[in-house]
CSV table of C-alpha atoms in Angstrom, one decimal:
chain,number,residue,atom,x,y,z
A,1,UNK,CA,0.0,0.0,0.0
A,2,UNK,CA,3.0,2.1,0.0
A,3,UNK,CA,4.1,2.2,-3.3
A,4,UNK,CA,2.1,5.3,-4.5
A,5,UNK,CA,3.2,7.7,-1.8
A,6,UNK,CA,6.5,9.7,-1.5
A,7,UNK,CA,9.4,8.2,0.0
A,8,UNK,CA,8.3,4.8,0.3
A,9,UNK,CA,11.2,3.5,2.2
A,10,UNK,CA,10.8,5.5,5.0
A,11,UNK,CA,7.6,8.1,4.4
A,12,UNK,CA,7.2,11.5,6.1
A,13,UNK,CA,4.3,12.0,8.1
A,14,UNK,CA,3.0,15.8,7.2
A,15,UNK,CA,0.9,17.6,9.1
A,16,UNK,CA,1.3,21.1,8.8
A,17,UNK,CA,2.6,23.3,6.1
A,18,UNK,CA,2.9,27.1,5.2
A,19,UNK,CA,4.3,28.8,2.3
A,20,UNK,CA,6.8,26.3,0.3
A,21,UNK,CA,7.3,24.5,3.6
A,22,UNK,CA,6.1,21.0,5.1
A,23,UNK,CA,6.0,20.2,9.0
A,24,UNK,CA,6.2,16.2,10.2
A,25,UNK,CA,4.4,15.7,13.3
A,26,UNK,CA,7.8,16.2,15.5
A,27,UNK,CA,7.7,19.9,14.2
A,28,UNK,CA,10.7,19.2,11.3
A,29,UNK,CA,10.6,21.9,8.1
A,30,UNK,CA,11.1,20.2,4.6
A,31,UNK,CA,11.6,22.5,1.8
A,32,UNK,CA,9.0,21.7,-0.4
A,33,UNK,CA,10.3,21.5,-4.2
A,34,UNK,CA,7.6,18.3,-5.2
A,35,UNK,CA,4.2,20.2,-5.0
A,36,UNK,CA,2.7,21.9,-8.0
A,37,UNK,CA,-0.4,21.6,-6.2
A,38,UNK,CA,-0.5,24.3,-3.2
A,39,UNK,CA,0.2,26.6,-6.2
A,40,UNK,CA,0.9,29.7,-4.6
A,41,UNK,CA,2.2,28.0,-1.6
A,42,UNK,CA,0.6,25.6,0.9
A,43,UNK,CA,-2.2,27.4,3.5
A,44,UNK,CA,-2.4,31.1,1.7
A,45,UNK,CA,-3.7,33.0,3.9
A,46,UNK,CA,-5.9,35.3,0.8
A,47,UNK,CA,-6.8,31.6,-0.5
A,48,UNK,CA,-7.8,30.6,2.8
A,49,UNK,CA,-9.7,33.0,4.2
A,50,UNK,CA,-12.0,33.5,0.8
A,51,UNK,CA,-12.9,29.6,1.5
A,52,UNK,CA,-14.0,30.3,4.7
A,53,UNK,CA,-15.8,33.3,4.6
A,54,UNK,CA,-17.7,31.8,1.7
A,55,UNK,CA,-18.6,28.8,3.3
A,56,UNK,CA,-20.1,30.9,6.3
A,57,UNK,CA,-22.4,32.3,3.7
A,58,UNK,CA,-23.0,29.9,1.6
A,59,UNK,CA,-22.0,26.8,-0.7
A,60,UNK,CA,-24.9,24.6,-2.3
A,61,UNK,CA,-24.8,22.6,-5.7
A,62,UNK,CA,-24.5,24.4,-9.1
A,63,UNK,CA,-28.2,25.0,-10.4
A,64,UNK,CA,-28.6,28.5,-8.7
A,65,UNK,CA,-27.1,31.3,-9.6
A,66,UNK,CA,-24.3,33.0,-8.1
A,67,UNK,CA,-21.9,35.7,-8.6
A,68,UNK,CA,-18.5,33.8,-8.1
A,69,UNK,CA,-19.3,31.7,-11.1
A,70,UNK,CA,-19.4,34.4,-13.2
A,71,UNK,CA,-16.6,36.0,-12.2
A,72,UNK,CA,-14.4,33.4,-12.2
A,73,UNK,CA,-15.4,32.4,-15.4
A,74,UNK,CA,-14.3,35.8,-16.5
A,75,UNK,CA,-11.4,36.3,-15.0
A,76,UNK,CA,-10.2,32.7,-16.0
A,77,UNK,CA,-11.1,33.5,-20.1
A,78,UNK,CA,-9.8,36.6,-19.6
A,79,UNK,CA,-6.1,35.0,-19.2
A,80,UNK,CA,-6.8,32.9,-22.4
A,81,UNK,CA,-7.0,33.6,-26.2
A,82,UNK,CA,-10.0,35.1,-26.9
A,83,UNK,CA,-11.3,32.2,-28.9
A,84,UNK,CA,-11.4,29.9,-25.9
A,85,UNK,CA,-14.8,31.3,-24.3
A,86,UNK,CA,-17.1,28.6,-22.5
A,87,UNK,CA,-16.0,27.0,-19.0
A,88,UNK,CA,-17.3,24.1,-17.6
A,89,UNK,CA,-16.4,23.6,-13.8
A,90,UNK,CA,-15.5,20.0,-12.0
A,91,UNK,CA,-13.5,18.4,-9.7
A,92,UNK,CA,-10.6,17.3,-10.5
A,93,UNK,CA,-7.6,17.1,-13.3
A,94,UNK,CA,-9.0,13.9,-14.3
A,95,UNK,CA,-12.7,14.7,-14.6
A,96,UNK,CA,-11.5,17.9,-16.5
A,97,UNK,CA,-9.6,15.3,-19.4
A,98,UNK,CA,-12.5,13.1,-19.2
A,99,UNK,CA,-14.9,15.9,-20.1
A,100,UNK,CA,-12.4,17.1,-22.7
A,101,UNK,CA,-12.6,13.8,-24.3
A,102,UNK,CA,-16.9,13.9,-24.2
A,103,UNK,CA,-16.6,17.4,-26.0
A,104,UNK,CA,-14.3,16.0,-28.7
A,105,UNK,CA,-16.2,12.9,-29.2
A,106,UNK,CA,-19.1,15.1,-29.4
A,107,UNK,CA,-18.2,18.2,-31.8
A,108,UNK,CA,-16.4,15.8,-34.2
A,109,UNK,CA,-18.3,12.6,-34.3
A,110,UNK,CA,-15.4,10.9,-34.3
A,111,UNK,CA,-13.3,8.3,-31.6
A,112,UNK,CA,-9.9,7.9,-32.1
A,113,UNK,CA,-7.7,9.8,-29.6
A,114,UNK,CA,-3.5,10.4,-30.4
A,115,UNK,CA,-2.2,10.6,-27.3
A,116,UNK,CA,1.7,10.8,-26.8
A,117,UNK,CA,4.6,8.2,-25.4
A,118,UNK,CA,4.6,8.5,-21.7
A,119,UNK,CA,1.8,10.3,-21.1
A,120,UNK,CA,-0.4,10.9,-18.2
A,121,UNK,CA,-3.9,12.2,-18.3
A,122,UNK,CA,-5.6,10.9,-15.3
A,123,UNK,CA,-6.9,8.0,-13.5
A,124,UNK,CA,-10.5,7.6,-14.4
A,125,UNK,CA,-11.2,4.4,-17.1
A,126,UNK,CA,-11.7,6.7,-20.2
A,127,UNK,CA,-7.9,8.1,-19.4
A,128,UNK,CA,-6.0,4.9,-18.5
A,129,UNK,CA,-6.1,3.8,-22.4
A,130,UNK,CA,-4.5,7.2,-23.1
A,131,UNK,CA,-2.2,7.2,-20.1
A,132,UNK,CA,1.0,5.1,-21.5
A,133,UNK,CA,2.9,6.6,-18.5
A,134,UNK,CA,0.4,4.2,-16.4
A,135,UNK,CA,0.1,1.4,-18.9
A,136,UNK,CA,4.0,0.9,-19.5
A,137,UNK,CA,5.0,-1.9,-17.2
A,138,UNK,CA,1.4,-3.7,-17.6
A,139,UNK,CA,2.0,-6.5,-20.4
A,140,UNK,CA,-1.0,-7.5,-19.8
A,141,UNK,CA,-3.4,-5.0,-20.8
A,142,UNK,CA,-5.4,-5.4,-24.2
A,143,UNK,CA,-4.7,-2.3,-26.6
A,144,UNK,CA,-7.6,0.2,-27.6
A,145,UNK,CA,-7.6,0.1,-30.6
A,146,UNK,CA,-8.8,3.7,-31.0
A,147,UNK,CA,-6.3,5.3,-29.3
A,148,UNK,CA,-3.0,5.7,-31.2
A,149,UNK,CA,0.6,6.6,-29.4
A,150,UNK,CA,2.7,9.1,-30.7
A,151,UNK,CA,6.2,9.6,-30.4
A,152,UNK,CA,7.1,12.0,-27.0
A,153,UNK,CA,8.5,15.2,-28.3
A,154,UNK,CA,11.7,14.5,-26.5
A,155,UNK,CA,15.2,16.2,-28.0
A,156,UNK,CA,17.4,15.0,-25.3
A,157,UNK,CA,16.2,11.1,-25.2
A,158,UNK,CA,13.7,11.3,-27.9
A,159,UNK,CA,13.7,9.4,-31.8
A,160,UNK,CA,14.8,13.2,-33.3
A,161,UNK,CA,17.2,15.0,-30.9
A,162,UNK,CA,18.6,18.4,-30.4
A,163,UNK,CA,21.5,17.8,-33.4
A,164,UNK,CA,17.9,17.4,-35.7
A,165,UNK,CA,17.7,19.8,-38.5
A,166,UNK,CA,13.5,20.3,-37.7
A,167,UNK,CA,12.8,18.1,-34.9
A,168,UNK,CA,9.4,20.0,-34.5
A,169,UNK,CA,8.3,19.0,-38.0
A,170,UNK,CA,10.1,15.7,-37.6
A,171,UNK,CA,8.0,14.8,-34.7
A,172,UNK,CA,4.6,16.1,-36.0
A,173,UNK,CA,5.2,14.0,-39.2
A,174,UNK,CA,5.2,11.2,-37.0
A,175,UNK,CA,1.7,12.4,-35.7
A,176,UNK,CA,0.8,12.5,-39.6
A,177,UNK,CA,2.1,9.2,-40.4
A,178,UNK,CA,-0.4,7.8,-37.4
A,179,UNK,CA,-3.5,10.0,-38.8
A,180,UNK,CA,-2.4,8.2,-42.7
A,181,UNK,CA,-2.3,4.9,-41.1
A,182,UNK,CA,-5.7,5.2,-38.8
A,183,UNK,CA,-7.1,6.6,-42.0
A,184,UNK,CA,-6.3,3.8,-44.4
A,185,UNK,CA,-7.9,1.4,-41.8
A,186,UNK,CA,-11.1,3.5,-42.3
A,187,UNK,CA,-10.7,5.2,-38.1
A,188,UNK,CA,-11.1,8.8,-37.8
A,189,UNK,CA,-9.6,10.9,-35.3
A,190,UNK,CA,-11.4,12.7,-32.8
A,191,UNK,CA,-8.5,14.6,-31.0
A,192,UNK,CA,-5.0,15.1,-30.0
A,193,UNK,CA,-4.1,15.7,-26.6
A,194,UNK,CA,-1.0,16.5,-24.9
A,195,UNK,CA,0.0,18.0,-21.5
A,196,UNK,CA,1.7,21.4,-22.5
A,197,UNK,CA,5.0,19.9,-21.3
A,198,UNK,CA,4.8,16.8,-19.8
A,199,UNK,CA,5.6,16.1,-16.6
A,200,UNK,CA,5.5,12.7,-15.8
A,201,UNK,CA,7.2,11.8,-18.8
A,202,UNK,CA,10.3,13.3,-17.9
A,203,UNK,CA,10.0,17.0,-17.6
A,204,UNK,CA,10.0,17.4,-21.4
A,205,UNK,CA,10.1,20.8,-23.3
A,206,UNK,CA,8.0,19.6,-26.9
A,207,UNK,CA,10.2,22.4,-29.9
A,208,UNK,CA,8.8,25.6,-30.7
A,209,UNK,CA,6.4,25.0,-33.8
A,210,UNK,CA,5.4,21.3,-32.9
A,211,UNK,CA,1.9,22.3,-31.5
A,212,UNK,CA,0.8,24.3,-34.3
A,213,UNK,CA,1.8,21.5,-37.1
A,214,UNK,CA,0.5,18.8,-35.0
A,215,UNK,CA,-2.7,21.2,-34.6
A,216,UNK,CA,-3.1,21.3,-38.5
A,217,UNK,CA,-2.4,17.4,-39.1
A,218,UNK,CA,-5.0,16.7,-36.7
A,219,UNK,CA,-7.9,19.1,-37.7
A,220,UNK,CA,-7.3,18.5,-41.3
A,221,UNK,CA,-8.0,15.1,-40.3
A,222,UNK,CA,-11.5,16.4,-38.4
A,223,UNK,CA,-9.8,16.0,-34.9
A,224,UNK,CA,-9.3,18.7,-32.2
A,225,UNK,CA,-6.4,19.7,-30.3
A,226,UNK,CA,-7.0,19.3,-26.6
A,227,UNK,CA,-3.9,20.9,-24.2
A,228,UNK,CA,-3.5,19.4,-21.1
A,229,UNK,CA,-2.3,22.0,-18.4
A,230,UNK,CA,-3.5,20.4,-14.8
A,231,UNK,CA,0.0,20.2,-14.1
A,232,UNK,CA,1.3,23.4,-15.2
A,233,UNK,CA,-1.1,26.2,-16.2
A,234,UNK,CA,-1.3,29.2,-14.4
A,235,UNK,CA,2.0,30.9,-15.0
A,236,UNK,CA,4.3,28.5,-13.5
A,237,UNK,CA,6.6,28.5,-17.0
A,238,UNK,CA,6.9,32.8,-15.8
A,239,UNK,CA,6.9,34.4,-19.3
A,240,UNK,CA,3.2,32.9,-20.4
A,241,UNK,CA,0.5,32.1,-17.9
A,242,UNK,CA,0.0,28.9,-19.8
A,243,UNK,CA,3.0,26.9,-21.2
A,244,UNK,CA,1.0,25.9,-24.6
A,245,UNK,CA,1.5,29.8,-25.3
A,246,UNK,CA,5.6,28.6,-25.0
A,247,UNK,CA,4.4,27.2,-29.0
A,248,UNK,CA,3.9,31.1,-29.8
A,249,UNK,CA,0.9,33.5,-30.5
A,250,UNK,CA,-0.3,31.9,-33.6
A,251,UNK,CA,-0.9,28.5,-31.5
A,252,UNK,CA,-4.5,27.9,-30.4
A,253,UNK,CA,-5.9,24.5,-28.7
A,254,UNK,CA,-9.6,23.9,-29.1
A,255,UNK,CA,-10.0,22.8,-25.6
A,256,UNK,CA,-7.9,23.1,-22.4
A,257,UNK,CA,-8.0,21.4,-19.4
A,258,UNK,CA,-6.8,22.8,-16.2
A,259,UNK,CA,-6.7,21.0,-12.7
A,260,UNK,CA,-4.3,21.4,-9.6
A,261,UNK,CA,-3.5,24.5,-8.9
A,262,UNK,CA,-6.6,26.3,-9.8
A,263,UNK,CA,-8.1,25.9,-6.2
A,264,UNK,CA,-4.4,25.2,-4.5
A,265,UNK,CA,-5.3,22.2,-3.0
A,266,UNK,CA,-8.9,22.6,-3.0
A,267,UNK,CA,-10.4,20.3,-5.5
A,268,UNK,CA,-11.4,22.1,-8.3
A,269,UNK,CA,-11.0,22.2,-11.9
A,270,UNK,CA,-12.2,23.5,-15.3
A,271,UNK,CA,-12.2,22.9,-19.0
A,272,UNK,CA,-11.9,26.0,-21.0
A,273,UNK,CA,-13.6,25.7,-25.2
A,274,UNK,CA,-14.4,27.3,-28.1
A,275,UNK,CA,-18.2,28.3,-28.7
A,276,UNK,CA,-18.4,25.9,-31.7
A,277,UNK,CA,-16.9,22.6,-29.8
A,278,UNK,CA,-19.5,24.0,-26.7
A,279,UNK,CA,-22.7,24.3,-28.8
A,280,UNK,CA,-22.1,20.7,-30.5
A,281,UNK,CA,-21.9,19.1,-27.2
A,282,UNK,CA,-25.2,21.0,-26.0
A,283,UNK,CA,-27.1,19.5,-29.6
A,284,UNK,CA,-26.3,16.1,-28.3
A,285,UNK,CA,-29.7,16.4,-26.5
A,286,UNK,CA,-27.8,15.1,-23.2
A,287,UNK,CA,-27.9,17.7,-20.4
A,288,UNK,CA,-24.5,18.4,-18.8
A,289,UNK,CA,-24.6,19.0,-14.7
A,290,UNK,CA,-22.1,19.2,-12.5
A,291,UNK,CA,-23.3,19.1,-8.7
A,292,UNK,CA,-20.4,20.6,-7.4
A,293,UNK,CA,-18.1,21.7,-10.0
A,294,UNK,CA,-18.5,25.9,-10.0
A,295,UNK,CA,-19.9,25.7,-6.3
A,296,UNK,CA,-19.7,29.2,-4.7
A,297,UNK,CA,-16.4,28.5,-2.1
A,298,UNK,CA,-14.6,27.0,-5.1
A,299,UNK,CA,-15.4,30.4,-7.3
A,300,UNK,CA,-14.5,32.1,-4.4
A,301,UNK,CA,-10.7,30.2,-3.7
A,302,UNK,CA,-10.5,30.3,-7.5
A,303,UNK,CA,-10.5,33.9,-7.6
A,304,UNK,CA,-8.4,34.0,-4.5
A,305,UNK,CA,-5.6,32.1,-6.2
A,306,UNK,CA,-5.7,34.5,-9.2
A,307,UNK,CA,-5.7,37.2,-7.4
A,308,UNK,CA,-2.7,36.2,-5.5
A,309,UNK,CA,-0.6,34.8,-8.4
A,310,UNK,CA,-1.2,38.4,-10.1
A,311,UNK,CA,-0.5,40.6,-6.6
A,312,UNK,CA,2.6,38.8,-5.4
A,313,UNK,CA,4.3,38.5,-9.4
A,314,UNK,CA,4.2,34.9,-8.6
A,315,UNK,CA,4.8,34.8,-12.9
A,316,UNK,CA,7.7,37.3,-12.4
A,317,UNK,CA,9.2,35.3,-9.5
A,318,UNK,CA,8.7,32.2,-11.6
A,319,UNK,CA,10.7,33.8,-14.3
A,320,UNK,CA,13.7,35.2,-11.9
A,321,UNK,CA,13.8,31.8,-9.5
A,322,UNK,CA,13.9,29.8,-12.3
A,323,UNK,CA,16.4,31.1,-14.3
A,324,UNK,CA,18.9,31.2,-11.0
A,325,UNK,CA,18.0,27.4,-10.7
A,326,UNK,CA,18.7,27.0,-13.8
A,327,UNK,CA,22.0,28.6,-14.1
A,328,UNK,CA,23.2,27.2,-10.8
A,329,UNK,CA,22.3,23.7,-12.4
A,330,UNK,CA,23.8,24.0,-15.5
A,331,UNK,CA,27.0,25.0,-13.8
A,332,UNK,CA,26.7,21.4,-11.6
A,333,UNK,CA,26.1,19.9,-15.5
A,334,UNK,CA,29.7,21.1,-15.9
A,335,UNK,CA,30.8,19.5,-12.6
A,336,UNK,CA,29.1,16.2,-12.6
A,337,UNK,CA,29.1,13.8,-15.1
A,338,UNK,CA,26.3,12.4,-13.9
A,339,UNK,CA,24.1,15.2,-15.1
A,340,UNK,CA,22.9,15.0,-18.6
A,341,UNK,CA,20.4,17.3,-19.3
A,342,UNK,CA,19.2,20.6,-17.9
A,343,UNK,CA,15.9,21.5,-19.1
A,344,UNK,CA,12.7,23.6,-18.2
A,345,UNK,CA,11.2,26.6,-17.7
A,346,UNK,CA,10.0,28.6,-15.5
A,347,UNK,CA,9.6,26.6,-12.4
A,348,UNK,CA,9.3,23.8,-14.4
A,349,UNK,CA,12.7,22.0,-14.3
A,350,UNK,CA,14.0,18.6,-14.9
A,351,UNK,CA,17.5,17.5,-13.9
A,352,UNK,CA,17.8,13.8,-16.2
A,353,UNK,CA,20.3,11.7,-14.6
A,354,UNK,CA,22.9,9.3,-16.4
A,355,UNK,CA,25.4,6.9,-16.3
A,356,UNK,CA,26.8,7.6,-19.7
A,357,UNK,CA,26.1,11.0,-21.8
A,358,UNK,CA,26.5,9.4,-24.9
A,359,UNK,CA,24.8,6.2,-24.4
A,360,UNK,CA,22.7,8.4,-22.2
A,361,UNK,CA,22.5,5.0,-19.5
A,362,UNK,CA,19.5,6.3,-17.2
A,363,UNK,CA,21.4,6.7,-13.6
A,364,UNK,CA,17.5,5.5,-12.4
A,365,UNK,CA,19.1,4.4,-8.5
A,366,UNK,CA,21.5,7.2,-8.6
A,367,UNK,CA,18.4,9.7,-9.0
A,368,UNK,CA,16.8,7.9,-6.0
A,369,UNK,CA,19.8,7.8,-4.0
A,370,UNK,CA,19.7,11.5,-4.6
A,371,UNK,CA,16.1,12.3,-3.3
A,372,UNK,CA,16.5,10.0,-0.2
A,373,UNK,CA,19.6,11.9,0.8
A,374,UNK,CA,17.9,15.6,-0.1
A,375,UNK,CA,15.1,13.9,2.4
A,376,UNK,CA,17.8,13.4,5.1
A,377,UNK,CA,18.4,17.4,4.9
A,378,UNK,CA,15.0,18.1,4.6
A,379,UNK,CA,14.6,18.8,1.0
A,380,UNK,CA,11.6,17.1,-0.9
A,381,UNK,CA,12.1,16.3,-3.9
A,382,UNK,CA,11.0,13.8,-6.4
A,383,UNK,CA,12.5,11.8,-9.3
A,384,UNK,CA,10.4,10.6,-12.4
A,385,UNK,CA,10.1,10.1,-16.9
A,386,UNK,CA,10.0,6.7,-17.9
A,387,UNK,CA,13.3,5.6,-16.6
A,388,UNK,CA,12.7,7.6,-13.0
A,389,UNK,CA,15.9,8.9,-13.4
A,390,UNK,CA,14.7,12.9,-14.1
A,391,UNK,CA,14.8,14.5,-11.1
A,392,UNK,CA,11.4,17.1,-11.4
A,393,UNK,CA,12.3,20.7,-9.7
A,394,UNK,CA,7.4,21.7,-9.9
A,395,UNK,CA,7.6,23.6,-6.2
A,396,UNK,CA,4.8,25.8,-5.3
A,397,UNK,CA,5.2,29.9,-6.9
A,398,UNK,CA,6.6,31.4,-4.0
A,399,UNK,CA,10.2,29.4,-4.3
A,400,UNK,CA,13.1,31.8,-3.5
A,401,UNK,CA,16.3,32.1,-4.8
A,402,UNK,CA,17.8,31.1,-1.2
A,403,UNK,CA,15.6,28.1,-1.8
A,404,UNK,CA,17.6,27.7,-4.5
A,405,UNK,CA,20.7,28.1,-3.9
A,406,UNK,CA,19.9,25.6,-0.5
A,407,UNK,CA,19.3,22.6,-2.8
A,408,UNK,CA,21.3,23.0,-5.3
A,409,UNK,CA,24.3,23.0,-2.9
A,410,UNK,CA,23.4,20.0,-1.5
A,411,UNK,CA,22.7,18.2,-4.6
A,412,UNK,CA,26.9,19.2,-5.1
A,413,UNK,CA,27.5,17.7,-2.4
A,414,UNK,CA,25.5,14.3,-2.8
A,415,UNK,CA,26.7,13.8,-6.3
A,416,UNK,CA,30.3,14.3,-5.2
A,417,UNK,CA,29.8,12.0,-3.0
A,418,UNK,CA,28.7,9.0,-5.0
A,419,UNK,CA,31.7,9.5,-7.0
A,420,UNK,CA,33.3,7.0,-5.3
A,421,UNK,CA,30.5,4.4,-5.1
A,422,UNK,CA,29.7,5.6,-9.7
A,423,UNK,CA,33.7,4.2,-9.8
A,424,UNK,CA,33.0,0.7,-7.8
A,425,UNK,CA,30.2,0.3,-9.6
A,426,UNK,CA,32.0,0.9,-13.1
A,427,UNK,CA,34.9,-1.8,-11.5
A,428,UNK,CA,32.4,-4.2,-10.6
A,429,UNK,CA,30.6,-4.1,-13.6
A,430,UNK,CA,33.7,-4.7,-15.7
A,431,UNK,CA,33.9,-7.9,-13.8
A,432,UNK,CA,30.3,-8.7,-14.6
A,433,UNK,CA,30.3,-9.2,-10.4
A,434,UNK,CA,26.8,-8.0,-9.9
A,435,UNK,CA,25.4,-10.1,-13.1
A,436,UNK,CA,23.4,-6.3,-14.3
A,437,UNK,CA,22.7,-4.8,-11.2
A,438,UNK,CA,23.9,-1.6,-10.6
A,439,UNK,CA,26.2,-1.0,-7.5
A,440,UNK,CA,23.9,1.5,-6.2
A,441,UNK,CA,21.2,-1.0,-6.6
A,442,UNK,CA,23.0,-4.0,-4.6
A,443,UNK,CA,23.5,-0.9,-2.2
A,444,UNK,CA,19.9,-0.2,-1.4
A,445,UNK,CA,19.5,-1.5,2.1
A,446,UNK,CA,22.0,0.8,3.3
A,447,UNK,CA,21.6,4.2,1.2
A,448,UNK,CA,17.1,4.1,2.4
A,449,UNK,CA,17.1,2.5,5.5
């Protein structure tokens, strides 16, 4: 029952948290890097007192009118291009994609969904099938035939790399070549969808361009593009308030979904369309209701969290903060070969791990020798991508540059320190001694308790 919660070895038992800090029940502060969740950092006093005050007055189901809908709405669109104009109001990330997929099924009549390689999109059924981040160690499981898997947009790892003369066109001909191939088998495409950058998969940045060719593959095919950004919408990339707008000004989805840190840890989410996609979905005949999704406290902490992210320059900080991260990173890049990529934006950054930069070996128990030790100085962090050997810098908006420079030093001095264990392991391997396991991996009782 452990498996799915942070630091499985020896978990951390929260119960209190303020700002980007976490308290265990013996009082200990963590610096909080993991949580792209308490979005403008944990217990907000702004966020938490609208919730409350609300919910003195009122909070009741969705099918009476209220103020904070509207205004949310508003102010939500208003942050968007001004094509995507009709919101619909749930729970959760997952509800949001579901929805998405409803809406898309709808407007186009069509089924087929392209989704990408290591993907995650939530973990209700319709989601799984286009969730290969979940489905990736399951041999078992029977493929949909409707959904089709698209290359990840990776230049460090991926099939077309950062030495590609177009990898942007390169990987949205791939999307093509799917589309020509679902086509000839007489399956039409209903949508695209794709987390803005992906997270799970590996902290990946897709190239400038890729978006808007993918966009016209797939609607000259009848599908829509659907932008996932439940894990990192609302300004965390700094320059943009969405990261799809990274792709440039002439790139617009047909339907985003946003999750997570719109409420800041109040469960709350939205979907965001275009009049046209909206009005097909109404002619279906079959009413949409949401009980709770739009409920007056949610509005209310909505609005809160906007207001906040816009009064502290929470994008501004996102831009400054990240950059120092980055830069102090890149500098560790040049001191450890164990580093092999740098990338992100924002305060969005992945750190990918490896044994060998031109092999590009994942360093998969290095990375989690690395977050166990940051967890011995009180520094939570997480590792994940396919491999699990990208360690994923997502903490909430109000990260400091101090915070910064804290964990960056100690990541120094970690990774200096398994310089000696990388060079036994290297030895023992040459001897074939540990028959494939890594030394850090025959090492694991001792380096997490």
């Amino acid at each position: 029952q452990f498996d799915t919660i942070f630091f499985s070895h020896d978990p951390i038992k929260i119960v209190r948290a303020k700002g980007q800090y976490m308290y265990d029940e013996k009082g200990q502060r963590y610096l909080d890097c993991i949580n792209n969740v308490a979005h403008v950092g944990h217990c907000h006093p702004d966020v938490v007192k609208a919730g409350a005050e609300q919910m003195e007055q009122l909070n009741t189901n969705s099918r009476f009118l209220h103020d904070n809908l509207v205004l949310f709405a508003q102010k939500l669109q208003a942050t968007l291009p001004e094509r995507l104009s009709v919101c619909y109001f749930v729970n959760s990330g997952s509800e949001a994609n579901d929805l998405a997929l409803r809406l898309a099924w709808q407007y186009t009549n069509n089924r087929d969904v392209i989704t990408l390689e290591n993907a995650y999109h939530g973990h209700v059924s319709s989601l799984i099938d286009i969730s290969p981040y979940k489905l990736q160690h399951q041999s078992d499981v029977e493929h949909n035939p409707s959904v089709h898997v698209a290359p990840s947009p990776d230049v460090y790892r991926g099939k077309y790399r950062a030495d590609h003369a177009d990898p942007a066109t390169a990987y949205a001909d791939e999307v093509k070549d799917i589309i020509d191939k679902a086509h000839s088998k007489r399956r039409k495409i209903a949508a695209f969808i794709a987390e803005s950058l992906q997270s799970c998969g590996g902290q990946v940045i897709p190239p400038a361009g890729y978006f808007q060719q993918v966009a016209k593959h797939v609607r000259k095919a009848g599908g829509v593009f659907i932008a996932d950004e439940v894990q990192v919408g609302f300004g965390r990339v700094g320059s943009h308030f969405w990261a799809f707008q990274l792709q440039g000004d002439d790139f617009v989805p047909d339907i985003v979904t946003m999750g997570k840190p719109i409420g800041n840890g109040h469960p709350m989410s939205c979907v965001v369309t275009t009049k046209e996609v909206a009005e097909a979905f109404m002619s279906s005949g079959m009413e949409y209701f949401n009980t709770f999704g739009g409920n007056p406290v949610s509005c209310a902490i909505g609005l809160a969290v906007l207001d906040v992210i816009e009064k502290e320059d929470l994008r501004g900080n996102a831009v400054r903060v990240g950059r120092h991260l980055t830069h102090l990173l890149e500098k560790q890049k040049e001191k450890h070969l164990l580093i092999g990529d740098i990338r992100g934006v924002g305060l969005f950054v992945g750190v990918e791990l490896v044994r060998d930069r031109t092999k590009l070996t994942p360093a998969t128990a290095e990375a989690q020798e690395v977050i166990y030790r940051l967890k011995e100085e009180h520094i939570l962090l997480s590792a994940d991508g396919p491999h699990r050997n990208v360690l994923k810098f997502k903490p909430p908006m109000c990260f400091s540059v101090e915070d910064a420079d804290l964990v960056v030093e100690k990541i120094d001095l970690i990774l200096t320190g398994t310089r000696p264990l990388l060079q036994k392991w290297t030895k023992n391997r040459r001897k074939g001694a540990l028959n494939g396991k890594t030394y850090l991996q025959s090492k694991e009782s001792s380096l997490f308790g």
